[in-house]
PDB file of C-alpha atoms in Angstrom:
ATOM      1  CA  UNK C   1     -19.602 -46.443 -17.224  1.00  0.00           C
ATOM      2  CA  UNK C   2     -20.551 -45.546 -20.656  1.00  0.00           C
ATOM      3  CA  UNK C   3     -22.862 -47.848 -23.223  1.00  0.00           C
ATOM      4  CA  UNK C   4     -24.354 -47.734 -26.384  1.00  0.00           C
ATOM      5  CA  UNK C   5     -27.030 -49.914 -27.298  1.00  0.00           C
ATOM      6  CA  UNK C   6     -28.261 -50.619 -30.802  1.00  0.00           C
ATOM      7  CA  UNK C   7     -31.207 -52.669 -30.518  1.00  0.00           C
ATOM      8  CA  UNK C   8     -31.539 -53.896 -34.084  1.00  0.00           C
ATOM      9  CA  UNK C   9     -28.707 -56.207 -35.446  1.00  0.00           C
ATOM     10  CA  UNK C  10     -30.994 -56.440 -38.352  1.00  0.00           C
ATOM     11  CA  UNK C  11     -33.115 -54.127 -40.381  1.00  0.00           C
ATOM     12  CA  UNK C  12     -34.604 -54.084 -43.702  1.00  0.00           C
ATOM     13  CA  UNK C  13     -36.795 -51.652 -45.687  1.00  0.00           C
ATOM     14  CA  UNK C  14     -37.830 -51.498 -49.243  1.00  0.00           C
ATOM     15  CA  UNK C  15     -35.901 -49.025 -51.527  1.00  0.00           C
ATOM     16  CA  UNK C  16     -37.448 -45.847 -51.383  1.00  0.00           C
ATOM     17  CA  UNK C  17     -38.689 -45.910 -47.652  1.00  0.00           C
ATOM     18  CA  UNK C  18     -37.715 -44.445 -44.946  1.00  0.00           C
ATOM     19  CA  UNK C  19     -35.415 -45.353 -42.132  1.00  0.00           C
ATOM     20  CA  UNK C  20     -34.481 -45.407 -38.608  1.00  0.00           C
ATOM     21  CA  UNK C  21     -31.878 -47.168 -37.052  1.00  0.00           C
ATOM     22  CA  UNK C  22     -31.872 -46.980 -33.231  1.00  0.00           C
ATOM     23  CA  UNK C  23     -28.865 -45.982 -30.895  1.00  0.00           C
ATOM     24  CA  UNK C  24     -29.451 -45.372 -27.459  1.00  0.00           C
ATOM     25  CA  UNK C  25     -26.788 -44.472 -24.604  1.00  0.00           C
ATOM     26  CA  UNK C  26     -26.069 -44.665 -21.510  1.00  0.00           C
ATOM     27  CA  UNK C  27     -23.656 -41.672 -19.952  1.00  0.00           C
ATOM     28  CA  UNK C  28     -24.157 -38.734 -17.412  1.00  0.00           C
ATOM     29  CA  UNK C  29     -21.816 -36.296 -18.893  1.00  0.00           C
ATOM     30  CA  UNK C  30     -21.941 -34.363 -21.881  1.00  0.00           C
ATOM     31  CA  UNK C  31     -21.624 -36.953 -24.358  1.00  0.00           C
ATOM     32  CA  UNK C  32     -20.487 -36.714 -28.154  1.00  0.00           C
ATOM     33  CA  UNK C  33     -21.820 -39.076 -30.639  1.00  0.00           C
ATOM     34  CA  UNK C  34     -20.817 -40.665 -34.234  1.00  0.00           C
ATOM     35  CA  UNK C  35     -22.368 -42.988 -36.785  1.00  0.00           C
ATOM     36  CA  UNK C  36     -19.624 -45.095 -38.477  1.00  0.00           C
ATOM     37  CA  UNK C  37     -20.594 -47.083 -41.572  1.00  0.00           C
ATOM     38  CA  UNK C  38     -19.129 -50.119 -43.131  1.00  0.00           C
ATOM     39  CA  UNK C  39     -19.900 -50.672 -46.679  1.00  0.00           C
ATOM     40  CA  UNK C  40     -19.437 -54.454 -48.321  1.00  0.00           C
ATOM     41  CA  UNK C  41     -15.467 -54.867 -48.803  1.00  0.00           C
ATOM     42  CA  UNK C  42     -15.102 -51.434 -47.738  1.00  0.00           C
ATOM     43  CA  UNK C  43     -12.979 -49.885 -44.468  1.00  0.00           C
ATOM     44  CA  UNK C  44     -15.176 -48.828 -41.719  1.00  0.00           C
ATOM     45  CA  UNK C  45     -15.957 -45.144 -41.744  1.00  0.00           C
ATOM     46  CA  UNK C  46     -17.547 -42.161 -40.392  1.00  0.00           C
ATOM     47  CA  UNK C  47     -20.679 -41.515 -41.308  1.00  0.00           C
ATOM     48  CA  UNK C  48     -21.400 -38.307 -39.309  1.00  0.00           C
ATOM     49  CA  UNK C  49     -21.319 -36.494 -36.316  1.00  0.00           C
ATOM     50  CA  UNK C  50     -23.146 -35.120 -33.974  1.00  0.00           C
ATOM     51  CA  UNK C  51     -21.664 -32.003 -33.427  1.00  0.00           C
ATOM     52  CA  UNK C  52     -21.461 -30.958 -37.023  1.00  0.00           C
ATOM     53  CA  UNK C  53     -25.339 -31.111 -37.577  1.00  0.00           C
ATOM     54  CA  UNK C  54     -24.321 -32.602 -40.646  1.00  0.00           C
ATOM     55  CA  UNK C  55     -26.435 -34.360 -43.464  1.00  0.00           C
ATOM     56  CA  UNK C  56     -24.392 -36.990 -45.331  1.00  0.00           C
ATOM     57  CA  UNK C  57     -25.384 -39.238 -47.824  1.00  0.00           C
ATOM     58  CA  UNK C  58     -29.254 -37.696 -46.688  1.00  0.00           C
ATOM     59  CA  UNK C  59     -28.808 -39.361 -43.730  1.00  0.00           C
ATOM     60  CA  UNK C  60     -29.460 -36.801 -40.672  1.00  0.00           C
ATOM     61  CA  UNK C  61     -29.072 -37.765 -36.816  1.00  0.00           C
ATOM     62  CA  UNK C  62     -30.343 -35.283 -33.914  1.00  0.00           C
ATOM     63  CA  UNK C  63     -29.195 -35.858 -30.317  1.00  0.00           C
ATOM     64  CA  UNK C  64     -31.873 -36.424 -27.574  1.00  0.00           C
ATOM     65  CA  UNK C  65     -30.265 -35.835 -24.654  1.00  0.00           C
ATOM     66  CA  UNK C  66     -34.058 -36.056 -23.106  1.00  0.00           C
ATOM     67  CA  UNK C  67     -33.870 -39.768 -24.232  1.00  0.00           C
ATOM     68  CA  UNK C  68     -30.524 -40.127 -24.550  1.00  0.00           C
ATOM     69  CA  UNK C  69     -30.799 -41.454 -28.053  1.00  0.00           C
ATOM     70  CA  UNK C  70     -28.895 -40.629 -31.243  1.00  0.00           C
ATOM     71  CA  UNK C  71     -31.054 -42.132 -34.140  1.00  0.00           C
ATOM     72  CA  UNK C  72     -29.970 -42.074 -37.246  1.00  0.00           C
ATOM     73  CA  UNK C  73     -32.689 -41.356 -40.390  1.00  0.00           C
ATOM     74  CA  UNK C  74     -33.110 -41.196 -43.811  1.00  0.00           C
ATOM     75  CA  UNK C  75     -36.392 -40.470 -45.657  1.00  0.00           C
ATOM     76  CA  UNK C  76     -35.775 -42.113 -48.940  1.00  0.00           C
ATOM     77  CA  UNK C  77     -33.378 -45.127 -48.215  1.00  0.00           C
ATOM     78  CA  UNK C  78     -31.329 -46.506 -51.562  1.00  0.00           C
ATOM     79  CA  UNK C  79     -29.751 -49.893 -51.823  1.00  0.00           C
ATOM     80  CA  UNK C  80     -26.509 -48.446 -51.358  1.00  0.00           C
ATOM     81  CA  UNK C  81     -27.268 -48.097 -48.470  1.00  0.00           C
ATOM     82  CA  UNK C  82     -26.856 -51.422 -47.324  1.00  0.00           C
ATOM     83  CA  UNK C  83     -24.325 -51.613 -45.068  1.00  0.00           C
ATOM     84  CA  UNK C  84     -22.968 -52.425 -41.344  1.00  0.00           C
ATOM     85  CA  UNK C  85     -23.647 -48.859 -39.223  1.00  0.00           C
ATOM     86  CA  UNK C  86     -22.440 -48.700 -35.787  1.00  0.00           C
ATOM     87  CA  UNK C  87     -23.334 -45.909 -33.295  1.00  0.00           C
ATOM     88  CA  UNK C  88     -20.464 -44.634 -31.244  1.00  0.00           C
ATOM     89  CA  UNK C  89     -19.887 -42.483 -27.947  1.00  0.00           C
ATOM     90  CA  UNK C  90     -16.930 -40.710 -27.349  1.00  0.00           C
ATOM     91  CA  UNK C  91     -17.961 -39.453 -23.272  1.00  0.00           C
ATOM     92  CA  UNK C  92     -16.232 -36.382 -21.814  1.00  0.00           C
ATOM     93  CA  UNK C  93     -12.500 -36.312 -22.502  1.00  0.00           C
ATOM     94  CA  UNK C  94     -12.083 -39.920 -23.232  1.00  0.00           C
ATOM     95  CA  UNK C  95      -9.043 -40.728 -25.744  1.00  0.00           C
ATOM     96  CA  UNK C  96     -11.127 -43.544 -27.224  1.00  0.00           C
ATOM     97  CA  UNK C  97     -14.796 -44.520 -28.751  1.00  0.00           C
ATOM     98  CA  UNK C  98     -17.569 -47.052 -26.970  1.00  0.00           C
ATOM     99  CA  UNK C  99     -19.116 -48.439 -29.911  1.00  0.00           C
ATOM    100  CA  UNK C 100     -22.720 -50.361 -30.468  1.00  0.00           C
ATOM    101  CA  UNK C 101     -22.736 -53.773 -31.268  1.00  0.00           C
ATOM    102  CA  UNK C 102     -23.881 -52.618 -35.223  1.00  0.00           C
ATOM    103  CA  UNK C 103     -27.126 -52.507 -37.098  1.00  0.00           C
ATOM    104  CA  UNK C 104     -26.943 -54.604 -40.583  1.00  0.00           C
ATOM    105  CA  UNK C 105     -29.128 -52.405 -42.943  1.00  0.00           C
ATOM    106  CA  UNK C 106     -30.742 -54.435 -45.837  1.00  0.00           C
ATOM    107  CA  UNK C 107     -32.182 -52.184 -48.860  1.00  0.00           C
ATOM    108  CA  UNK C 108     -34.390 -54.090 -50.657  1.00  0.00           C
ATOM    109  CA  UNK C 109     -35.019 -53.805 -54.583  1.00  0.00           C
TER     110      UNK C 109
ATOM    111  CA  UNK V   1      -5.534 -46.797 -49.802  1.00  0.00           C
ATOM    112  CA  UNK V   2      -3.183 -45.244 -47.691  1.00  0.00           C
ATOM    113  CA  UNK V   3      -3.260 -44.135 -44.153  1.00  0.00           C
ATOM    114  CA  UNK V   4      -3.238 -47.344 -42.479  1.00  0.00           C
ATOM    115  CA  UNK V   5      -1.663 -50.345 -43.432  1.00  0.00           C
ATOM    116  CA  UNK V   6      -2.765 -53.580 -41.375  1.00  0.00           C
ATOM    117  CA  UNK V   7      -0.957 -57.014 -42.564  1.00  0.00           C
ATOM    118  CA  UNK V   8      -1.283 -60.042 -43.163  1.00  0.00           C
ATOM    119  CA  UNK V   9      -5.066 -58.879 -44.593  1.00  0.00           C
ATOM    120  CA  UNK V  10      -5.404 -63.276 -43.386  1.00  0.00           C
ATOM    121  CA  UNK V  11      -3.531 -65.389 -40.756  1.00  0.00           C
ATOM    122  CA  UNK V  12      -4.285 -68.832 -39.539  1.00  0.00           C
ATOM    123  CA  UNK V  13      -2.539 -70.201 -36.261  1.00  0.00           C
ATOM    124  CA  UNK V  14      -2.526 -73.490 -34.349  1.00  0.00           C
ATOM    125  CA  UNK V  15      -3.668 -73.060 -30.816  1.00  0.00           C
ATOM    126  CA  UNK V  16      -0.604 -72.333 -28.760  1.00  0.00           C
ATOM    127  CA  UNK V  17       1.497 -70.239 -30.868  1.00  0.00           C
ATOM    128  CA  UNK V  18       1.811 -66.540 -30.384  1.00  0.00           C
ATOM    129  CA  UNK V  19       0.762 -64.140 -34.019  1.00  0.00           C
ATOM    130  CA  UNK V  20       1.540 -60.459 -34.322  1.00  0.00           C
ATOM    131  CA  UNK V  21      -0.672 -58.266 -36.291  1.00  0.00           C
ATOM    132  CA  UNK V  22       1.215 -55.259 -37.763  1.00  0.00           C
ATOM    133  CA  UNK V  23      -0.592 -51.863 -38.143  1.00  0.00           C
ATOM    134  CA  UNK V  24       1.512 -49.570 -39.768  1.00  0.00           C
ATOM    135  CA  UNK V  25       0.022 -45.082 -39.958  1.00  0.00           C
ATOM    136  CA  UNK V  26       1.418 -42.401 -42.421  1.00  0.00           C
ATOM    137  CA  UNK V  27      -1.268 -39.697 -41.457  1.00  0.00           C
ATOM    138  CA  UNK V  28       1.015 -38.572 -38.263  1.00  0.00           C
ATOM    139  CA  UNK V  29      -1.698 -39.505 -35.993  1.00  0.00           C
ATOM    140  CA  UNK V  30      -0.940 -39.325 -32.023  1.00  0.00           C
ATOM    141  CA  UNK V  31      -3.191 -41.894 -30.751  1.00  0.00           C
ATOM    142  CA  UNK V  32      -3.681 -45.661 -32.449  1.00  0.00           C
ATOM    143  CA  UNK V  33      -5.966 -48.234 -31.329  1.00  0.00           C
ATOM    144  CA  UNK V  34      -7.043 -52.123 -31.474  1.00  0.00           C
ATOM    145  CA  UNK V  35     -10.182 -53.516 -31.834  1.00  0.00           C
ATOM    146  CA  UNK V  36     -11.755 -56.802 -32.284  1.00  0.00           C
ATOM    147  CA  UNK V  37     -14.892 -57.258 -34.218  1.00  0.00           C
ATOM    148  CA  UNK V  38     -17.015 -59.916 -33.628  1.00  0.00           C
ATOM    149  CA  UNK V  39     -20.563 -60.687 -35.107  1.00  0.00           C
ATOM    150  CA  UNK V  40     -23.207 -59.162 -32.851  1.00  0.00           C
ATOM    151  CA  UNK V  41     -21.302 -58.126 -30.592  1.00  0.00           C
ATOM    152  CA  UNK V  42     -19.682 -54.806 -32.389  1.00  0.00           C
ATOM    153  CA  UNK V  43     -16.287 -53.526 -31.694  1.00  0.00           C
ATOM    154  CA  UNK V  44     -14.413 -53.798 -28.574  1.00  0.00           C
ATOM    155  CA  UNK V  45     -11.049 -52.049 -27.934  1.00  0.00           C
ATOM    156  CA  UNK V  46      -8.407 -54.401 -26.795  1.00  0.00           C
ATOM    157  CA  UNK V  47      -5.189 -51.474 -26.221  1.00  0.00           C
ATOM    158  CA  UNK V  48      -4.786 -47.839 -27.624  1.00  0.00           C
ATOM    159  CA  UNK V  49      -1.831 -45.557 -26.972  1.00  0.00           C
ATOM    160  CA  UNK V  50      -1.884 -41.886 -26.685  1.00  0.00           C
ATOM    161  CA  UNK V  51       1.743 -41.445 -27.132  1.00  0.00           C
ATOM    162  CA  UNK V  52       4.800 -43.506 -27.986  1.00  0.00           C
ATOM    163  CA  UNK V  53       6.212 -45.810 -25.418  1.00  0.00           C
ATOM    164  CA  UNK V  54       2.713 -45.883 -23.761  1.00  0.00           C
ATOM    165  CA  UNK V  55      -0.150 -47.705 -24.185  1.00  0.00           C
ATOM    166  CA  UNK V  56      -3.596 -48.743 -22.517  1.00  0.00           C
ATOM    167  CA  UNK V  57      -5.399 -51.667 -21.608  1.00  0.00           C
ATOM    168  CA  UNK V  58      -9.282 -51.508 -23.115  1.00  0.00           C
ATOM    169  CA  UNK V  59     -11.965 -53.512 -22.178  1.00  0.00           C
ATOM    170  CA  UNK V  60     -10.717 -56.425 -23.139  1.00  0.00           C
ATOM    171  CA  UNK V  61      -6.687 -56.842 -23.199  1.00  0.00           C
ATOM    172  CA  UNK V  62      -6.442 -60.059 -21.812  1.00  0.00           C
ATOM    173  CA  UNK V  63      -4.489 -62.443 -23.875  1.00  0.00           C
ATOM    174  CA  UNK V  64      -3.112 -59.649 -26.072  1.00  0.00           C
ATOM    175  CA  UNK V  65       0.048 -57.346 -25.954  1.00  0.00           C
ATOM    176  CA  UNK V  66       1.019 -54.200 -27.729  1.00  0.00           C
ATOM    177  CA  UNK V  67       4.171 -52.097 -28.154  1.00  0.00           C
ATOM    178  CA  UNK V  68       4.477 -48.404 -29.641  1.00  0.00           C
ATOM    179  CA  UNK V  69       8.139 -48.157 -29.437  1.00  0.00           C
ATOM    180  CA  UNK V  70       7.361 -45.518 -32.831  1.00  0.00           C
ATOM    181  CA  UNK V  71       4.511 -43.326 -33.649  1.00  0.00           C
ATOM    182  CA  UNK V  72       3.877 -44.834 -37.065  1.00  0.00           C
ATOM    183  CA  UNK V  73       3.792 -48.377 -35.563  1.00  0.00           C
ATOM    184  CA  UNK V  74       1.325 -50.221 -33.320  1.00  0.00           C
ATOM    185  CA  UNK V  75       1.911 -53.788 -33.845  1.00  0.00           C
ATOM    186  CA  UNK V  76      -0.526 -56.386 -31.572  1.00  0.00           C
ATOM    187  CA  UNK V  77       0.497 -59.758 -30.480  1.00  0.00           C
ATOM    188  CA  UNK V  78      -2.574 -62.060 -29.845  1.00  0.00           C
ATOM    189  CA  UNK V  79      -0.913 -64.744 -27.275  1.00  0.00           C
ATOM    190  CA  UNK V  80      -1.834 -68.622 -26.699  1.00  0.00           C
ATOM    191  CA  UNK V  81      -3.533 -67.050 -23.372  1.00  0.00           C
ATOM    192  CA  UNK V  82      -6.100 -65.578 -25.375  1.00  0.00           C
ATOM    193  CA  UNK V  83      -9.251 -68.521 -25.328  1.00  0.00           C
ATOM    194  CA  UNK V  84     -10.928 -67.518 -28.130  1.00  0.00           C
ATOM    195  CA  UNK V  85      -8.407 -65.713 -30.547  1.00  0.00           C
ATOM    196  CA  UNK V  86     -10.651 -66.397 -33.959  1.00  0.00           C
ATOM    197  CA  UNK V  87     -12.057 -62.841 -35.002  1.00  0.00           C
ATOM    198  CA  UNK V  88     -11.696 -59.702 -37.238  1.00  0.00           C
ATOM    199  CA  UNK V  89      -9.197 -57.375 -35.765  1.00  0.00           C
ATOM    200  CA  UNK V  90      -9.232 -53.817 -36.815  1.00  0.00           C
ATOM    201  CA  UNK V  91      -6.819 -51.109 -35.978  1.00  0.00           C
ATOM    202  CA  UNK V  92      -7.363 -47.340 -36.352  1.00  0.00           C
ATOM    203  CA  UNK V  93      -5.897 -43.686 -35.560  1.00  0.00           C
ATOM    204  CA  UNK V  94      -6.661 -40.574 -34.319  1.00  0.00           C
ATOM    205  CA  UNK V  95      -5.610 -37.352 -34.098  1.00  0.00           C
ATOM    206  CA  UNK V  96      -5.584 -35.893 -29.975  1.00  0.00           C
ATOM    207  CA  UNK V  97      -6.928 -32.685 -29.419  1.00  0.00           C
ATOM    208  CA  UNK V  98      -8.028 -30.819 -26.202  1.00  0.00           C
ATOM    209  CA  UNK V  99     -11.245 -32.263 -26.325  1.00  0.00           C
ATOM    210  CA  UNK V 100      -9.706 -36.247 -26.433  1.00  0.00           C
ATOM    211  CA  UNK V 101      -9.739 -38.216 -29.475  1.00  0.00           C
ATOM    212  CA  UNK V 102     -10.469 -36.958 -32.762  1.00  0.00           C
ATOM    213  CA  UNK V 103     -12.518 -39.013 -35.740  1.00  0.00           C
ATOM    214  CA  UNK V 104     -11.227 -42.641 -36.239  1.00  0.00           C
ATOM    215  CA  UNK V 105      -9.420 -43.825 -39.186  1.00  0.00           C
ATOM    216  CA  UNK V 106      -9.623 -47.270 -39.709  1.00  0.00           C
ATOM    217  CA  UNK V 107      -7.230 -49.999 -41.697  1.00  0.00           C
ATOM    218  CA  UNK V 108      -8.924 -52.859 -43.936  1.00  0.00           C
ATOM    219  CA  UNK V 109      -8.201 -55.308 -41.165  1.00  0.00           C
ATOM    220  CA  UNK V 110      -6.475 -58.804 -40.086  1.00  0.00           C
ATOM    221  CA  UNK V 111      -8.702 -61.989 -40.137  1.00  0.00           C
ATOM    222  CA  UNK V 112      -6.998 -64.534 -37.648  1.00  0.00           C
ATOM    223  CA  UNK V 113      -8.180 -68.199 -37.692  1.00  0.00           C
ATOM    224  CA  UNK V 114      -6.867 -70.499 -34.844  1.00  0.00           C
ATOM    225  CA  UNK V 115      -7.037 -73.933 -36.188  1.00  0.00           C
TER     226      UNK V 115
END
């Protein structure tokens, strides 16, 4: 069975610094991956994907299929940033998403 | 906003009474789902349907019930069998394509308080 794991529930870094947030999974097929991001009083949304070697917002996430992981980075984080960002895995022709448990991203003054 | 449409945005319920959540879609989306978010412990899916008239159990239906008798609607019914109803329940949409589901879009969400 598929899993995503998102070891942080918490994370804070100064403005200005850089950041990781962890996602690792677990799935033997050719996976797809997704960072969905809920702002304060906002709908969750999607952040990026995998597939579209996208950079959004300057945040950029590279899938390591070696290490099954799907971090997602940003070198110069900005306080609005803060926000709620859950990793998701959509596995082989699944009609649905396995989502993390979330990473709360602080961005400090 | 548009898209999705969840009401009530708040509901409170005394233990033993059933509560339907209503999740309404104008983006002709195929496939709708229900989630319940919980702190630290992320989003689960409780049902989604692919098509009208048909629906799925996720990983954790129990004490819930759905019906997609139109494509637009996806209402969810959290029943008096369901121990710990108190959470944040989200419901999205997605396009199908060949490859499964599309990206996700999500309503603002119901808050349900059992009292």
């Amino acid at each position: 069975a598929q899993r995503v794991t998102q070891p942080e529930k918490l994370l804070s870094v100064f403005k200005g610094a850089p950041v990781e947030l962890k996602c690792n999974y677990s799935y033997s097929g050719s996976p797809e991956l997704f960072w969905y991001v809920q702002y304060s009083r906002q709908r969750l949304q999607l952040l990026l994907r995998h597939i579209s070697r996208e950079s959004i917002k300057g945040f950029t996430a590279d899938l390591n299929k070696g290490e099954t992981s799907f971090h997602l980075k940003k070198p110069f984080a900005q306080e609005e940033d803060s926000a709620m960002y859950y990793c998701a895995l959509k596995s082989g022709s699944a009609r649905q998403l396995t989502f993390g448990s979330g990473t709360q991203l602080t961005v400090l003054p | 906003d548009g898209g999705i449409t969840q009401s009530p945005k708040y509901l409170f319920r005394k233990e033993g009474q059933n509560v339907t959540l209503s999740c309404e879609q104008n983006l002709n989306h195929d496939a709708m789902y229900w989630y319940r978010q919980d702190p630290g412990q992320g989003l689960r899916l409780i049902y989604y349907s692919q098509i009208v008239n048909d629906f799925q159990k996720g990983d954790i239906a129990e004490g819930y019930s759905v019906s997609r008798e139109k494509k637009e609607s996806f209402p969810l019914t959290v029943t008096s069998a369901q121990k710990n109803p108190t959470a944040f329940y989200l419901c999205a949409s997605s396009l199908i394509t060949g490859s499964g589901a599309n990206v996700l879009t999500f309503g603002a969400g119901s808050r349900l308080t059992v009292l």
